[in-house]
mmCIF file of C-alpha atoms in Angstrom:
data_model
loop_
_atom_site.group_PDB
_atom_site.id
_atom_site.type_symbol
_atom_site.label_atom_id
_atom_site.label_comp_id
_atom_site.label_asym_id
_atom_site.label_seq_id
_atom_site.Cartn_x
_atom_site.Cartn_y
_atom_site.Cartn_z
ATOM 1 C CA MET A 237 0.000 0.000 0.000
ATOM 2 C CA SER A 238 2.856 2.383 0.774
ATOM 3 C CA ASP A 239 4.387 1.708 -2.661
ATOM 4 C CA ALA A 240 1.070 2.497 -4.347
ATOM 5 C CA LEU A 241 0.867 5.758 -2.404
ATOM 6 C CA LEU A 242 4.397 6.758 -3.413
ATOM 7 C CA ILE A 243 3.604 6.072 -7.075
ATOM 8 C CA ALA A 244 0.435 8.188 -6.869
ATOM 9 C CA GLU A 245 2.339 11.005 -5.162
ATOM 10 C CA LYS A 246 4.976 10.923 -7.903
ATOM 11 C CA TRP A 247 2.321 11.201 -10.597
ATOM 12 C CA ARG A 248 0.637 14.017 -8.697
ATOM 13 C CA ALA A 249 3.985 15.841 -8.446
ATOM 14 C CA GLU A 250 4.232 15.536 -12.239
ATOM 15 C CA GLY A 251 0.989 17.506 -12.466
ATOM 16 C CA ARG A 252 -1.420 14.693 -13.312
ATOM 17 C CA SER A 253 -5.074 14.907 -12.298
ATOM 18 C CA ASN A 254 -6.914 12.305 -10.210
ATOM 19 C CA SER A 255 -8.555 10.828 -13.304
ATOM 20 C CA GLU A 256 -5.187 10.555 -15.068
ATOM 21 C CA ILE A 257 -3.634 8.928 -11.993
ATOM 22 C CA ASN A 258 -6.503 6.431 -11.798
ATOM 23 C CA GLU A 259 -6.135 5.639 -15.505
ATOM 24 C CA LYS A 260 -2.383 5.028 -15.183
ATOM 25 C CA ALA A 261 -2.966 2.912 -12.066
ATOM 26 C CA GLU A 262 -5.409 0.748 -14.021
ATOM 27 C CA GLU A 263 -2.852 0.345 -16.813
ATOM 28 C CA LEU A 264 -0.161 -0.616 -14.290
ATOM 29 C CA ALA A 265 -2.465 -3.089 -12.541
ATOM 30 C CA SER A 266 -3.411 -4.655 -15.868
ATOM 31 C CA ALA A 267 0.261 -5.100 -16.770
ATOM 32 C CA LEU A 268 1.053 -6.667 -13.414
ATOM 33 C CA ARG A 269 -1.928 -9.039 -13.593
ATOM 34 C CA SER A 270 -0.742 -10.458 -16.918
ATOM 35 C CA ASP A 271 2.998 -10.502 -16.239
ATOM 36 C CA GLY A 272 3.802 -14.100 -17.156
ATOM 37 C CA ALA A 273 2.980 -17.626 -16.042
ATOM 38 C CA SER A 274 4.356 -17.070 -12.542
ATOM 39 C CA VAL A 275 1.797 -14.364 -11.863
ATOM 40 C CA GLN A 276 -1.011 -16.535 -13.246
ATOM 41 C CA LEU A 277 0.044 -19.344 -10.911
ATOM 42 C CA ASN A 278 -0.149 -16.973 -7.947
ATOM 43 C CA ARG A 279 -3.581 -15.785 -9.037
ATOM 44 C CA PHE A 280 -4.672 -19.423 -9.236
ATOM 45 C CA LEU A 281 -3.422 -20.054 -5.679
ATOM 46 C CA TYR A 282 -5.271 -16.975 -4.396
ATOM 47 C CA ALA A 283 -8.488 -18.064 -6.104
ATOM 48 C CA MET A 284 -8.199 -21.615 -4.784
ATOM 49 C CA ALA A 285 -7.633 -20.316 -1.250
ATOM 50 C CA SER A 286 -10.746 -18.163 -1.612
ATOM 51 C CA ILE A 287 -12.934 -21.232 -2.146
ATOM 52 C CA GLY A 288 -11.253 -23.137 0.684
ATOM 53 C CA ALA A 289 -8.363 -24.939 -1.018
ATOM 54 C CA ILE A 290 -5.020 -24.061 0.559
ATOM 55 C CA LEU A 291 -3.153 -27.343 0.009
ATOM 56 C CA PRO A 292 -2.387 -26.695 -3.703
ATOM 57 C CA SER A 293 0.407 -24.437 -2.427
ATOM 58 C CA ALA A 294 2.120 -27.573 -1.081
ATOM 59 C CA VAL A 295 2.783 -28.937 -4.574
ATOM 60 C CA VAL A 296 4.260 -25.727 -5.983
ATOM 61 C CA PRO A 297 8.101 -25.711 -6.211
ATOM 62 C CA GLN A 298 9.604 -24.009 -3.180
ATOM 63 C CA THR A 299 11.728 -21.796 -5.428
ATOM 64 C CA HIS A 300 8.545 -20.034 -6.552
ATOM 65 C CA GLU A 301 7.711 -16.724 -4.862
ATOM 66 C CA VAL A 302 4.031 -16.235 -4.027
ATOM 67 C CA PHE A 303 4.543 -12.910 -2.255
ATOM 68 C CA PRO A 304 7.803 -11.022 -1.684
ATOM 69 C CA GLY A 305 9.642 -13.195 0.842
ATOM 70 C CA TYR A 306 6.928 -15.896 0.781
ATOM 71 C CA SER A 307 7.675 -19.334 -0.587
ATOM 72 C CA PRO A 308 4.715 -21.667 -1.285
ATOM 73 C CA ARG A 309 5.340 -23.313 2.108
ATOM 74 C CA ASN A 310 5.340 -19.948 3.879
ATOM 75 C CA PHE A 311 2.138 -19.069 2.056
ATOM 76 C CA LEU A 312 0.502 -22.367 3.058
ATOM 77 C CA ASP A 313 1.492 -21.894 6.706
ATOM 78 C CA HIS A 314 0.112 -18.361 6.601
ATOM 79 C CA LEU A 315 -3.206 -19.482 5.110
ATOM 80 C CA TYR A 316 -3.545 -22.392 7.552
ATOM 81 C CA GLY A 317 -2.788 -20.187 10.544
ATOM 82 C CA TYR A 318 -5.272 -17.609 9.267
ATOM 83 C CA TYR A 319 -7.930 -20.300 8.869
ATOM 84 C CA ARG A 320 -7.390 -21.679 12.390
ATOM 85 C CA TRP A 321 -7.437 -18.169 13.830
ATOM 86 C CA GLN A 322 -10.743 -17.270 12.170
ATOM 87 C CA SER A 323 -12.188 -20.670 13.101
ATOM 88 C CA TRP A 324 -11.567 -19.765 16.772
ATOM 89 C CA ALA A 325 -9.425 -22.886 16.976
ATOM 90 C CA SER A 326 -6.047 -21.210 17.373
ATOM 91 C CA SER A 327 -4.137 -21.419 20.636
ATOM 92 C CA GLU A 328 -3.060 -17.778 20.276
ATOM 93 C CA ASP A 329 -4.342 -15.082 22.625
ATOM 94 C CA TYR A 330 -7.425 -13.517 21.042
ATOM 95 C CA ARG A 331 -7.777 -11.017 23.881
ATOM 96 C CA SER A 332 -4.356 -9.457 23.343
ATOM 97 C CA ALA A 333 -4.937 -9.218 19.583
ATOM 98 C CA PHE A 334 -8.293 -7.499 20.152
ATOM 99 C CA ASP A 335 -6.755 -5.040 22.613
ATOM 100 C CA ARG A 336 -3.877 -4.360 20.223
ATOM 101 C CA PHE A 337 -6.196 -3.199 17.476
ATOM 102 C CA PHE A 338 -9.021 -1.645 19.455
ATOM 103 C CA GLY A 339 -7.778 -1.107 23.023
ATOM 104 C CA PRO A 340 -6.601 2.182 24.558
ATOM 105 C CA GLN A 341 -3.047 1.623 23.283
ATOM 106 C CA ALA A 342 -4.239 1.149 19.680
ATOM 107 C CA ALA A 343 -3.873 4.881 18.978
ATOM 108 C CA SER A 344 -0.093 4.473 18.801
ATOM 109 C CA ASP A 345 -0.192 1.221 16.823
ATOM 110 C CA ALA A 346 0.938 1.515 13.209
ATOM 111 C CA ALA A 347 -1.668 -1.047 12.178
ATOM 112 C CA VAL A 348 -4.508 1.339 13.027
ATOM 113 C CA PHE A 349 -5.227 4.684 11.364
ATOM 114 C CA PRO A 350 -4.845 7.644 13.763
ATOM 115 C CA PHE A 351 -8.261 9.062 12.897
ATOM 116 C CA ALA A 352 -9.935 5.837 14.053
ATOM 117 C CA VAL A 353 -9.310 6.406 17.781
ATOM 118 C CA LEU A 354 -12.945 7.238 18.557
ATOM 119 C CA SER A 355 -14.224 4.346 16.441
ATOM 120 C CA ASN A 356 -11.791 1.969 18.138
ATOM 121 C CA ALA A 357 -13.041 3.043 21.564
ATOM 122 C CA LYS A 358 -16.646 2.369 20.553
ATOM 123 C CA ILE A 359 -15.778 -1.022 19.068
ATOM 124 C CA HIS A 360 -13.785 -1.957 22.175
ATOM 125 C CA ALA A 361 -16.671 -1.014 24.475
ATOM 126 C CA ALA A 362 -19.189 -2.923 22.361
ATOM 127 C CA PHE A 363 -17.260 -6.161 21.844
ATOM 128 C CA ASN A 364 -14.958 -6.356 24.850
ATOM 129 C CA PRO A 365 -17.464 -8.242 27.081
ATOM 130 C CA TYR A 366 -17.799 -10.967 24.443
ATOM 131 C CA ILE A 367 -14.126 -11.732 23.773
ATOM 132 C CA SER A 368 -13.762 -15.073 25.507
ATOM 133 C CA THR A 369 -10.546 -16.292 27.071
ATOM 134 C CA PHE A 370 -11.592 -19.953 27.081
ATOM 135 C CA GLY A 371 -8.790 -22.310 26.107
ATOM 136 C CA VAL A 372 -8.747 -24.033 22.743
ATOM 137 C CA ALA A 373 -9.678 -27.338 24.443
ATOM 138 C CA LEU A 374 -13.076 -25.831 25.298
ATOM 139 C CA ARG A 375 -13.509 -23.942 22.046
ATOM 140 C CA ASP A 376 -12.619 -26.938 19.874
ATOM 141 C CA PRO A 377 -13.020 -30.051 22.072
ATOM 142 C CA ILE A 378 -12.817 -32.556 19.214
ATOM 143 C CA ASN A 379 -9.924 -30.705 17.560
ATOM 144 C CA ILE A 380 -11.769 -30.314 14.274
ATOM 145 C CA GLY A 381 -9.967 -27.042 13.651
ATOM 146 C CA VAL A 382 -6.789 -28.889 12.677
ATOM 147 C CA LEU A 383 -8.503 -30.104 9.503
ATOM 148 C CA PRO A 384 -7.746 -27.842 6.534
ATOM 149 C CA PRO A 385 -10.697 -26.265 4.710
ATOM 150 C CA ASP A 386 -9.759 -28.354 1.660
ATOM 151 C CA LEU A 387 -11.471 -31.332 3.306
ATOM 152 C CA TRP A 388 -14.894 -29.659 3.268
ATOM 153 C CA LEU A 389 -14.465 -28.532 -0.347
ATOM 154 C CA LEU A 390 -13.389 -32.018 -1.433
ATOM 155 C CA LEU A 391 -16.278 -33.726 0.379
ATOM 156 C CA ALA A 392 -18.730 -31.229 -1.103
ATOM 157 C CA LEU A 393 -17.422 -31.882 -4.624
ATOM 158 C CA LEU A 394 -17.635 -35.649 -4.105
ATOM 159 C CA ALA A 395 -21.177 -35.300 -2.796
ATOM 160 C CA ALA A 396 -22.090 -33.070 -5.754
ATOM 161 C CA ALA A 397 -20.700 -35.658 -8.173
ATOM 162 C CA PHE A 398 -22.733 -38.369 -6.441
ATOM 163 C CA LEU A 399 -25.863 -36.194 -6.608
ATOM 164 C CA THR A 400 -25.467 -35.344 -10.288
ATOM 165 C CA VAL A 401 -28.133 -37.893 -11.215
ATOM 166 C CA GLN A 402 -30.276 -38.034 -8.073
ATOM 167 C CA ALA A 403 -30.365 -34.330 -7.184
ATOM 168 C CA LYS A 404 -28.642 -32.364 -9.920
ATOM 169 C CA GLU A 405 -30.101 -29.105 -8.574
ATOM 170 C CA VAL A 406 -27.764 -29.388 -5.582
ATOM 171 C CA THR A 407 -24.787 -29.919 -7.890
ATOM 172 C CA ILE A 408 -25.780 -26.913 -9.987
ATOM 173 C CA LEU A 409 -26.169 -24.779 -6.853
ATOM 174 C CA LEU A 410 -22.672 -25.670 -5.675
ATOM 175 C CA LEU A 411 -21.043 -25.038 -9.041
ATOM 176 C CA CYS A 412 -22.896 -21.734 -9.490
ATOM 177 C CA SER A 413 -21.544 -20.617 -6.115
ATOM 178 C CA LEU A 414 -17.979 -21.810 -6.642
ATOM 179 C CA ALA A 415 -17.457 -20.415 -10.134
ATOM 180 C CA PRO A 416 -18.035 -16.707 -9.375
ATOM 181 C CA ALA A 417 -16.148 -16.930 -6.050
ATOM 182 C CA PHE A 418 -13.131 -18.381 -7.865
ATOM 183 C CA ALA A 419 -13.408 -15.915 -10.764
ATOM 184 C CA VAL A 420 -13.633 -12.835 -8.540
ATOM 185 C CA ALA A 421 -10.569 -13.827 -6.487
ATOM 186 C CA TYR A 422 -8.627 -14.664 -9.652
ATOM 187 C CA ALA A 423 -9.483 -11.326 -11.235
ATOM 188 C CA PHE A 424 -8.897 -9.270 -8.102
ATOM 189 C CA PRO A 425 -6.254 -10.835 -7.521
ATOM 190 C CA LEU A 426 -6.028 -11.540 -3.792
ATOM 191 C CA GLY A 427 -7.118 -14.633 -1.897
ATOM 192 C CA ASN A 428 -7.472 -15.978 1.602
ATOM 193 C CA PRO A 429 -9.568 -18.658 3.323
ATOM 194 C CA ARG A 430 -11.631 -15.904 4.952
ATOM 195 C CA TYR A 431 -13.344 -15.381 1.590
ATOM 196 C CA SER A 432 -14.494 -19.002 1.665
ATOM 197 C CA VAL A 433 -16.393 -18.524 4.952
ATOM 198 C CA PRO A 434 -19.746 -17.812 3.219
ATOM 199 C CA LEU A 435 -19.255 -21.005 1.192
ATOM 200 C CA LEU A 436 -18.633 -23.334 4.144
ATOM 201 C CA PRO A 437 -22.338 -23.646 5.141
ATOM 202 C CA LEU A 438 -23.087 -24.550 1.516
ATOM 203 C CA TYR A 439 -20.372 -27.227 1.622
ATOM 204 C CA PHE A 440 -21.894 -28.699 4.792
ATOM 205 C CA PHE A 441 -25.351 -28.547 3.184
ATOM 206 C CA VAL A 442 -24.220 -30.425 0.068
ATOM 207 C CA ILE A 443 -22.258 -32.964 2.126
ATOM 208 C CA SER A 444 -25.308 -33.621 4.319
ATOM 209 C CA ILE A 445 -27.596 -34.152 1.321
ATOM 210 C CA GLY A 446 -25.046 -36.428 -0.310
ATOM 211 C CA ALA A 447 -24.666 -38.452 2.883
ATOM 212 C CA ALA A 448 -28.444 -38.726 3.258
ATOM 213 C CA HIS A 449 -28.821 -40.024 -0.306
ATOM 214 C CA LEU A 450 -25.938 -42.438 0.180
ATOM 215 C CA ILE A 451 -27.439 -43.826 3.393
ATOM 216 C CA ALA A 452 -30.876 -44.152 1.763
ATOM 217 C CA ARG A 453 -29.340 -45.909 -1.225
ATOM 218 C CA SER A 454 -27.450 -48.300 1.057
ATOM 219 C CA ARG A 455 -30.613 -49.142 3.010
ATOM 220 C CA LEU A 456 -32.573 -49.708 -0.189
ATOM 221 C CA SER A 457 -29.841 -52.008 -1.457
ATOM 222 C CA ARG A 458 -29.995 -54.060 1.751
ATOM 223 C CA VAL A 459 -33.790 -54.329 1.452
ATOM 224 C CA HIS A 460 -33.469 -55.619 -2.102
ATOM 225 C CA GLN A 461 -30.839 -58.113 -0.984
ATOM 226 C CA ARG A 462 -33.068 -59.436 1.793
ATOM 227 C CA ARG A 463 -36.017 -59.757 -0.589
ATOM 228 C CA ALA A 464 -33.865 -61.543 -3.139
ATOM 229 C CA ALA A 465 -32.634 -63.898 -0.408
ATOM 230 C CA LYS A 466 -36.223 -64.674 0.683
ATOM 231 C CA ILE A 467 -37.349 -65.322 -2.880
ATOM 232 C CA SER A 468 -34.336 -67.547 -3.446
ATOM 233 C CA SER A 469 -35.088 -69.571 -0.257
ATOM 234 C CA HIS A 470 -38.737 -70.016 -1.279
ATOM 235 C CA VAL A 471 -37.722 -71.235 -4.730
ATOM 236 C CA ASN A 472 -35.278 -73.709 -3.239
#
């Protein structure tokens, strides 16, 4: 962000208007977005992360740079830590992080804009009573937070494939939700598992329907087998 500001200030010092600066910024962004296969790979990783798939970063060569100073492994660790944090399954101290951004000392923190002091105070007063200090063992007793979001996406896709014949509307719903989410993150381009949060309930919904159909199909198969066995015994 600081680099973008310096570029804009340089163009302003050259006497360009706001509209001219915006036009040049769009041209620069367009050039950066199409700057070779390496950039396209990064855009793909961002888009995948935005629909809940962070593990693809694990198969990218470690010599590749996703962000300045970020190898694919660093990027994967960052995304996984982010996901666990937002899932309330991290062992880190949520209280200290909340106070850092919105507490009384936040006015001197570089991560917060100086003009937001009053807003920070209001946010701190409103949310402070609800920031729990319960340990991760109570917040995530079955340790489900260690599972990467990729699992839910994969199960949802498998369920959608299974439902293609029996309930194709569910499959269409999932694909119509995934496609624009992927496309927006790819075009932006910036991605993080937090953008997949609205999709997670849909994944659970599709998985549940797929499981219900699978169980019903299994029961029906057992009924047919028992009937066939009875008919066979009568014939004998």
